[in-house]
Amino acid sequence: MRYGEWFKMYEVPANLIAAVEEFVRPIAREAALVEDPGGNTRRKSHVVWIKEANLLAPFLGLARVANREAEWEFEIDTLEPMQYTEYYAGDEYGWHTDQARTPYPDMRVRKLSFSIFLNNDFEGGEFDLEISGPNLELRYVSFTKLAPNSAVFFQSDMWHRVRPVTSGMRRSLVGWVLGKRFR
């Protein structure tokens, strides 16, 4: 189901990012490794989960604005815990979507996703968002070296990836917005 804009971009207010960074600063990062059935690495990074309602609420508000302005008009009502992610040299997240195969027990599904770029002093680590099929020349849009605090909102069933970081550390904040399942 594709209507409205492919993605919507915003600059996130610096005070929201500062609050998140202050929160995650003292927390140990968890290794996040996902391998495919053949043992190949699909994802390698380090994360901190953000569950605090006072930090999540403003980001849900931003998602509601993106939902309206991009003309998706999904019924959305909840933001899952956000993921603060650090990618070091060699880290990546291969092509994937954010939607699960089945709804959560409360019948909610991921409808919108967002990725916020927190820095740009690294090499590699491009964020690619597929906007057409694999047989077309222009398969995806690539976001490289965006200004810190730049956010990309998109529908959760869109394929996307983070290419391997070649030097430095890429930091991002990722979120998933839920609503009752599609009918």
Backbone as a ProteinNet text record, in pm:
[ID]
protein_1_A
[PRIMARY]
MRYGEWFKMYEVPANLIAAVEEFVRPIAREAALVEDPGGNTRRKSHVVWIKEANLLAPFLGLARVANREAEWEFEIDTLEPMQYTEYYAGDEYGWHTDQARTPYPDMRVRKLSFSIFLNNDFEGGEFDLEISGPNLELRYVSFTKLAPNSAVFFQSDMWHRVRPVTSGMRRSLVGWVLGKRFR
[TERTIARY]
85.4	0	90.2	91	179.9	99.5	89.6	30.9	95.6	76.5	145.8	291.5	370.5	513.1	588.6	702.7	785.8	843.1	885.1	943.3	923.8	943.3	931.1	1051	1114.3	1233.1	1205.5	1266.3	1254	1385.5	1402.9	1511.1	1448.6	1500.8	1449	1506.2	1422.1	1473.4	1590.7	1693.1	1816.7	1791.6	1694.7	1669.5	1618.8	1544.1	1498.2	1615.4	1703.8	1821.4	1912.8	1930.6	2015.9	1961.3	1830.2	1770.1	1796.3	1785.7	1812.4	1959.8	2047.9	2191.1	2232.5	2173.5	2201.8	2155.9	2040	1986.2	2076.1	2121.7	2197.8	2344.9	2396.7	2540.5	2593	2530.8	2589.8	2553.2	2473.1	2422.8	2515.5	2547.9	2631.2	2555.7	2626	2566.6	2557.5	2446	2428.8	2473.3	2546	2580.3	2453.3	2433.4	2316.6	2367.1	2354.8	2403.8	2288.7	2262.9	2160.7	2227.5	2210.4	2265.9	2152.4	2171.4	2071.2	2090.2	1998.6	2011.1	2143	2210	2338.1	2456.9	2430.3	2538.1	2602.9	2549.5	2602.2	2548.2	2632.3	2590.2	2495.6	2378.4	2283.2	2288	2317.6	2323.1	2431.7	2509.9	2609.3	2615.3	2584.6	2586.6	2580.3	2570.2	2556.5	2441.1	2353.8	2230	2202.7	2117.4	2055.6	1907.2	1822.7	1677.6	1626.4	1538.3	1481.6	1332.5	1289.8	1150.5	1077.3	1146.6	1089.7	985.6	863.6	750.4	780	850.1	877.3	972.3	1055.7	1143.6	1072.5	980.3	911.6	803.7	731.3	614.2	642.2	749.1	771.8	797.5	857.6	886.1	757.9	665.3	534.6	464.4	478.2	421.5	480.1	612.5	676.5	625.6	607.5	557.7	416.1	334.6	198.1	199.5	291.3	304.6	347.5	449.2	496.2	384	309.5	199.1	96.1	66	-32.2	26.5	146.3	204.5	246.3	282.5	318.3	193.6	78.4	-51	-64.5	-3.2	-23.5	-153.8	-178.8	-303.7	-332	-227.7	-247	-304.7	-377.9	-420.8	-302.3	-241	-125.5	-152	-97.1	-125.9	-15.6	88.2	190	328.1	427.2	566.1	634	691.3	767.1	890.4	956.3	1083.4	1176.6	1241.2	1334.1	1469.1	1543.4	1673.7	1781.9	1867.7	1987.9	2092.3	2152	2242.8	2377.1	2482.1	2617.5	2670	2716.3	2779.7	2926.6	3015.1	3159.4	3207.3	3333.3	3388.6	3357.9	3300.1	3261.8	3119.2	3055	2916.3	2820.3	2705.5	2606.4	2472.5	2370.3	2241	2189.5	2190.3	2151.5	2004.5	1964.6	1828	1726.5	1625.6	1520.2	1400	1287.9	1172.7	1150.8	1069.6	1044.6	912.2	834.8	707.1	726.4	660.4	664.5	561.9	573.8	481.3	342.4	335.1	205.8	193.6	70.9	51.9	97.6	120.8	146.2	18.6	25.7	-94.4	-210.3	-178.6	-285.9	-336.7	-292.5	-333.6	-277.5	-171.7	-104.6	6	35.2	143.2	226.9	349.9	435	385.4	358.6	310.2	410.2	477.3	577	707.1	816.4	949.9	1020.9	1120.9	1204.4	1346.6	1437	1578.6	1628.7	1692.1	1745.1	1896.6	1960	2105.7	2158.8	2242.7	2291.8	2428.4	2499.4	2630.5	2661.8	2766.1	2808.3	2960.9	3029.3	3175.1	3222.8	3175.5	3212	3213.5	3265.8	3266.6	3185.9	3124.4	3036.8	2905.9	2841.7	2721.7	2602.9	2597.2	2484.5	2354.5	2246.1	2112.7	2041.3	2001.8	1934.4	1789.6	1698.3	1555.2	1504.9	1454.5	1409.2	1278.4	1277	1156.8	1100.4	1165.2	1113.4	1169.3	1132.6	1172.2	1318.4	1370.2	1512	1553.2	1457.8	1492.3	1502.2	1476.8	1482.4	1615.1	1661	1790.3	1791	1685.1	1676.5	1598.8	1668.8	1604.9	1583.5	1678.6	1669.7	1725.2	1686.9	1740.4	1843.2	1958.2	2064.9	2083.8	2085	2104.3	2245.5	2326.9	2466.5	2501.4	2569.9	2622.3	2514.8	2398.4	2295.3	2339	2285.7	2316.2	2268	2343.2	2295.9	2154.2	2074.4	1935.3	1838.9	1887.6	1798.5	1725.8	1594.1	1511.8	1448.5	1442.8	1372.9	1260.8	1135.5	1017.9	973	931.2	888.7	796.4	725	634.3	715.1	672.6	750.9	767.7	687.5	703.5	801.9	867.5	965.7	1101.5	1166.7	1299.4	1401.8	1493.7	1599.2	1720	1832.2	1955	2047.4	2147.4	2261.1	2383.1	2450.5	2570.6	2684.5	2784.6	2895	2963.3	2989.5	3069	3213.9	3285.9	3425.3	3523	3484	3568.2	3482.6	3527.6	3452.6	3337.7	3245.2	3128.8	3003.3	2907.2	2778.7	2680.4	2614.3	2514.1	2377.2	2275.7	2140.5	2039.3	1920.8	1806.8	1696.3	1643	1544	1417.7	1302.1	1174.4	1073.2	973.5	867	734	642.9	513.8	406	324.5	224.5	82.7	-3.6	-146.5	-217.5	-348.7	-426	-398.7	-400.7	-368.2	-453.8	-399.8	-472.5	-591.8	-699.2	-820.1	-854.3
-116	0	122.6	193.8	307.6	428.3	525.9	653.8	761.2	885.6	994.3	997.1	1068.6	1081.3	954.5	932.2	815.2	826.5	946.5	970.6	1117.7	1151.8	1290.6	1320.5	1437.1	1473.9	1596.3	1597.3	1708.8	1728.4	1845.2	1869	1859.5	1768.9	1748	1855.9	1917.8	2021.4	1970.2	2052.9	2015.5	1976.2	2038.9	2006.2	1862.5	1810.6	1670.8	1574.4	1604.3	1518.8	1526.4	1645.3	1662.3	1580.7	1576.5	1499	1349.9	1302.3	1161.1	1129.8	1214.8	1188.9	1193.4	1281.9	1287.6	1158.9	1108.8	985.5	865.8	852	732.5	737.9	857.1	872.7	770.4	752.4	660.8	513.3	480	343.2	261.4	140.6	50.7	8.5	3.8	-36.9	-188.8	-237.7	-380.6	-412.1	-521.1	-565.3	-613	-571.1	-611.7	-680.9	-812.2	-892.2	-976.2	-968.3	-1049.6	-1120	-1252.2	-1330.6	-1397.6	-1418.2	-1490.4	-1640.1	-1724.1	-1868.7	-1928.8	-1864.9	-1915.7	-1871.1	-1792.5	-1746.3	-1616.5	-1554.2	-1425.8	-1312.6	-1216.9	-1104.1	-1014.4	-988.5	-893.6	-762.1	-771.4	-650.7	-665.3	-557	-551	-406	-383.5	-248.2	-261	-147.9	-144	-49.7	-90.3	-15.7	11.3	112.7	141.9	160.7	98.8	111.6	225.1	306.2	422	397.6	378	343.5	453.2	557.1	660.4	743.4	747.4	814.6	961.4	1029.2	1172.2	1195.3	1096.8	1108.4	1064.5	969	916.7	1010.7	1076.5	1155.6	1259.1	1338.9	1437.4	1374.2	1256.7	1189.5	1132.4	1088.6	1047	1167.7	1283.8	1406	1438.1	1423.5	1445.9	1345.9	1221.1	1118.6	1151.7	1204.8	1243.7	1354.8	1449.7	1557.2	1498.4	1412.1	1349.7	1269.3	1194.4	1112.4	1198.3	1312.8	1403.6	1473.4	1530.8	1609.7	1525.7	1400.5	1311.2	1250.5	1279.3	1230.6	1079	1020	877.4	856.7	942.2	940.7	805.5	739.4	614.4	643.9	548.3	556.8	509.8	603.2	571.4	622	549.9	590.6	561.3	489.7	447.1	448.3	486.3	476.1	367.5	270.6	166.3	229.2	157.6	208.8	240.5	356.2	396.4	328.8	321.7	257.4	358.8	386	465.1	365.9	393	295.9	358	283.2	320.6	213.7	259.1	171.1	208.7	112.6	133.6	82.7	105.5	59.1	-89.4	-122.4	-260.1	-294.3	-212.1	-238.7	-197.5	-264.4	-239.2	-298.8	-272.2	-339.1	-358.3	-483.9	-515.2	-484.4	-505.3	-476.8	-546.9	-471	-526.4	-431.8	-479.8	-395	-397.8	-305.9	-299	-363.6	-409.1	-471.5	-619.1	-665.2	-807.3	-883.6	-1013.8	-1097.3	-1102.8	-1082	-1086.7	-966.4	-924.6	-812.7	-851.6	-749.5	-772.6	-827.6	-882.2	-936.8	-835.7	-707.5	-606.3	-565.9	-639.1	-620.1	-492.5	-436.7	-321.7	-372.2	-289.5	-318.8	-193.1	-212.7	-98.5	-38.7	90.4	159.3	260.6	331.9	431	401.4	428.8	417.7	550.2	573.7	691.1	662.5	731.6	725	868.3	899.3	1033.4	1023.9	1104	1107.7	1199.6	1147.7	1226.2	1287.6	1239.5	1295.3	1270.1	1335.3	1308.8	1304.7	1279	1271.5	1125.9	1056.1	916.8	897.7	784.9	751.4	624.6	612.7	499	518.6	408.2	415.1	482.5	481.4	544.8	473	550.8	496.7	495.3	376.4	361.2	321.2	383.1	356.6	319.9	197	149.4	219.1	276.1	345.3	281.6	177.9	106.7	-34.8	-112.7	-252.4	-274	-393	-423.2	-427.5	-435.1	-441.3	-304.2	-198.5	-63.4	1.4	90.9	155.4	237.5	314.9	394.8	314.6	225.6	137.1	204.9	285.1	343.4	484.8	554.7	687.4	665.6	731.3	715.3	845.5	835.2	951.6	943.7	1041.1	1042.2	1176.5	1174.8	1296.9	1403.3	1359.6	1456.5	1534.3	1652	1733.2	1660.9	1671.6	1611.7	1660.1	1569	1591.5	1584.6	1543.3	1524.1	1391.2	1394.2	1274.5	1238.4	1107.8	1054.9	966.6	1002.6	923.2	848.9	721.4	641.3	531	469	360.9	236.8	168.7	58.5	-62.4	-73.9	-189.3	-162.7	-47.8	-16.5	-79.6	-136.2	-193.9	-82.3	-103.5	-4.9	-75.5	-4.4	-61.9	50.6	11.5	97.9	25.1	88.9	27.2	27.4	-56.9	-64.7	70.5	98.3	216.5	180.8	272.5	243.7	308.6	419.2	478.2	569.6	585.6	667	587.8	660.3	598.3	672.7	599.8	655	638.4	746.6	740.5	776.2	701.6	729.2	697.2	749.9	722.6	671.7	553.6	488.6	465.6	482.6	459.8	396.3	332.4	263.9	304.7	349.4	400	297.8	268.9	163.7	218.2	134	160.3	27.2	28.9	-95.3	-149.7	-279.8	-344.3	-290	-298.5	-253.7	-343.9	-285.2	-364.1	-347.4
0	0	0	-107.3	-121.2	-166.5	-83.1	-121.6	-36.7	-76.4	-8.8	-52.1	22.2	-9.9	28.5	-38.3	-6.2	134.3	170.6	302.5	334.6	460.3	504.8	592.7	570.1	647.1	733.5	851.4	944.7	1017.6	1073.7	1168.3	1307	1388.1	1523	1614.2	1697	1787.8	1872.1	1883.2	1953.4	2098.2	2164.2	2305.1	2321.7	2223.6	2232.3	2219	2124.4	2104.9	2226.6	2281.7	2400.6	2517.1	2534.4	2644.3	2625.6	2503.1	2475.2	2498.5	2448.3	2464.8	2611.4	2688.8	2832.9	2900.3	2858.1	2915.6	2885.1	2760.3	2721.8	2762.6	2790.3	2819.1	2920.6	3038.3	3137	3118.9	3020	3005.7	2915.7	2960.7	2880.3	2754.6	2643.3	2516.5	2509	2451.4	2427.9	2286.3	2269.6	2134.4	2065.9	1941.3	1863.1	1738	1736.6	1625.3	1572.1	1442.7	1377.6	1262	1255.9	1146.1	1070.2	940.9	862.8	886.5	835.7	859.7	813.3	716.8	668.7	752.3	858.9	945.2	900.6	797.4	751.9	838.3	868.8	951.4	872.8	929.8	871.1	946.5	1076.3	1156.9	1261.8	1277.5	1382.9	1428.3	1555.5	1612.5	1764.2	1831	1976.8	2008.7	2102.7	2125.1	2272.8	2294	2423.2	2394.6	2475	2459.2	2546.1	2491.4	2561.1	2578.7	2704.7	2734.2	2811.5	2850.8	2936.7	2861.7	2915.4	2850.4	2820.5	2912.3	2890.2	2772.7	2738.5	2622.1	2493.1	2505.3	2387.6	2335	2424.5	2385.1	2276.2	2285.8	2179.4	2042.7	2040.8	1913.9	1852.2	1936.9	1885.7	1823.2	1885.5	1828.9	1692.3	1677	1546.7	1442.8	1484.1	1392	1346.5	1435.4	1396.7	1292.2	1308.6	1209.5	1075	1075.1	950.8	885.6	963.7	914.5	840.9	897.6	836.7	713.5	728.4	619.4	499.4	521.2	410.1	345.5	403.1	354	362.4	465.8	490	565.7	663.5	740.6	806.5	854	927.2	1065.5	1119.1	1258	1342.2	1414	1498.3	1638.9	1738	1875.4	1975.9	1936	2032.3	1967.2	2046	2001.2	2084.3	2016.6	2086.9	2151.7	2245	2295.3	2178.3	2186.8	2080.7	2100.9	1993.4	1995.3	1959	2055.4	2029.1	1980.9	1864.4	1802.9	1770	1795.9	1755.3	1660.4	1544.2	1445.3	1438.5	1465.9	1455.7	1319.5	1287.3	1159.6	1140.2	1025.4	994.6	1031.9	1115.2	1155.7	1045	1039.7	936.3	977.5	895.5	907.8	765.6	718	580.6	552.5	428.3	385.5	475.8	520	605.7	604.8	655.5	682.7	833.4	882.2	1026.6	1067	972.4	1005.9	1034.7	1139.2	1174.3	1090.1	1089.9	1013.2	1075.3	1206.5	1275.4	1368.1	1397.7	1491.2	1632.4	1714.8	1857	1921.1	2043.3	2108.4	2119.7	2128.9	2137.3	1998.2	1894.5	1755.8	1693	1750.9	1690.5	1597.4	1496.7	1402.9	1385.7	1343	1309.4	1177.9	1180.8	1061	1008.8	1098.8	1060.5	1132.3	1064.5	1122.6	1103	1185.9	1162.8	1204.6	1137.6	1169.8	1180.2	1292.6	1316.4	1318.6	1236.4	1226.1	1335.3	1422.9	1536.3	1512.2	1411.6	1379.4	1232.7	1183.3	1045.1	1032	1144	1142.2	1136.1	1032.8	1008.1	857.1	813.4	670	650.1	531.3	504	580.1	614.8	697.7	632.2	499.1	430.9	466.2	478.5	502	368	323.5	194.4	217.8	144.2	154.1	15.8	2.1	-128.3	-167.1	-286.5	-333.7	-460.7	-512	-629.3	-628.8	-728	-733.6	-766.5	-737.9	-758.8	-905.6	-997.4	-1139.7	-1204	-1128.6	-1182.3	-1147.4	-1232.4	-1210.2	-1081.7	-1058.1	-935.9	-832	-765.2	-669.1	-534.8	-492.3	-358.6	-356.5	-251.5	-221.5	-112.1	-122	-24.1	52.6	183.6	269.9	327.6	289.6	328.2	389.1	500.3	561.4	584.9	633	668.4	791.3	806.1	924	1049.5	1159.9	1284.7	1317.1	1373.3	1413	1294.8	1177.2	1062.3	1078	1056	1070	936.9	909	793.3	846	814.7	850.2	725.1	740.6	626.7	676.2	581.8	618.2	655.8	760.5	818.8	728.4	622.5	534.3	420.6	422.6	318.6	352.4	250.3	268.3	287.7	380.3	406.3	466.9	468.5	523.4	569.7	649.6	682.9	629	534.4	476.1	577.8	558.5	655	677.4	803.4	839.5	810.1	745.3	710.4	807.7	871.6	976.6	1063.1	1187.3	1282.1	1342.4	1405.2	1467.3	1422.1	1366.7	1324.9	1439.8	1478.8	1586.4	1528.9	1571.9	1524.6	1634.1	1615.1	1702.2	1611.4	1643.3	1558.9	1639.6	1572.6	1640.1	1547.1	1609.8	1537.1	1598	1512	1556	1523	1622.7	1611.3	1598.5	1544.4	1541.2	1525.1	1539.7	1519.3	1379.7	1366.4	1239.2	1126.5	1005.2	886.4	862.9	811.2	779	633.7
[MASK]
+++++++++++++++++++++++++++++++++++++++++++++++++++++++++++++++++++++++++++++++++++++++++++++++++++++++++++++++++++++++++++++++++++++++++++++++++++++++++++++++++++++++++++++++++++++++

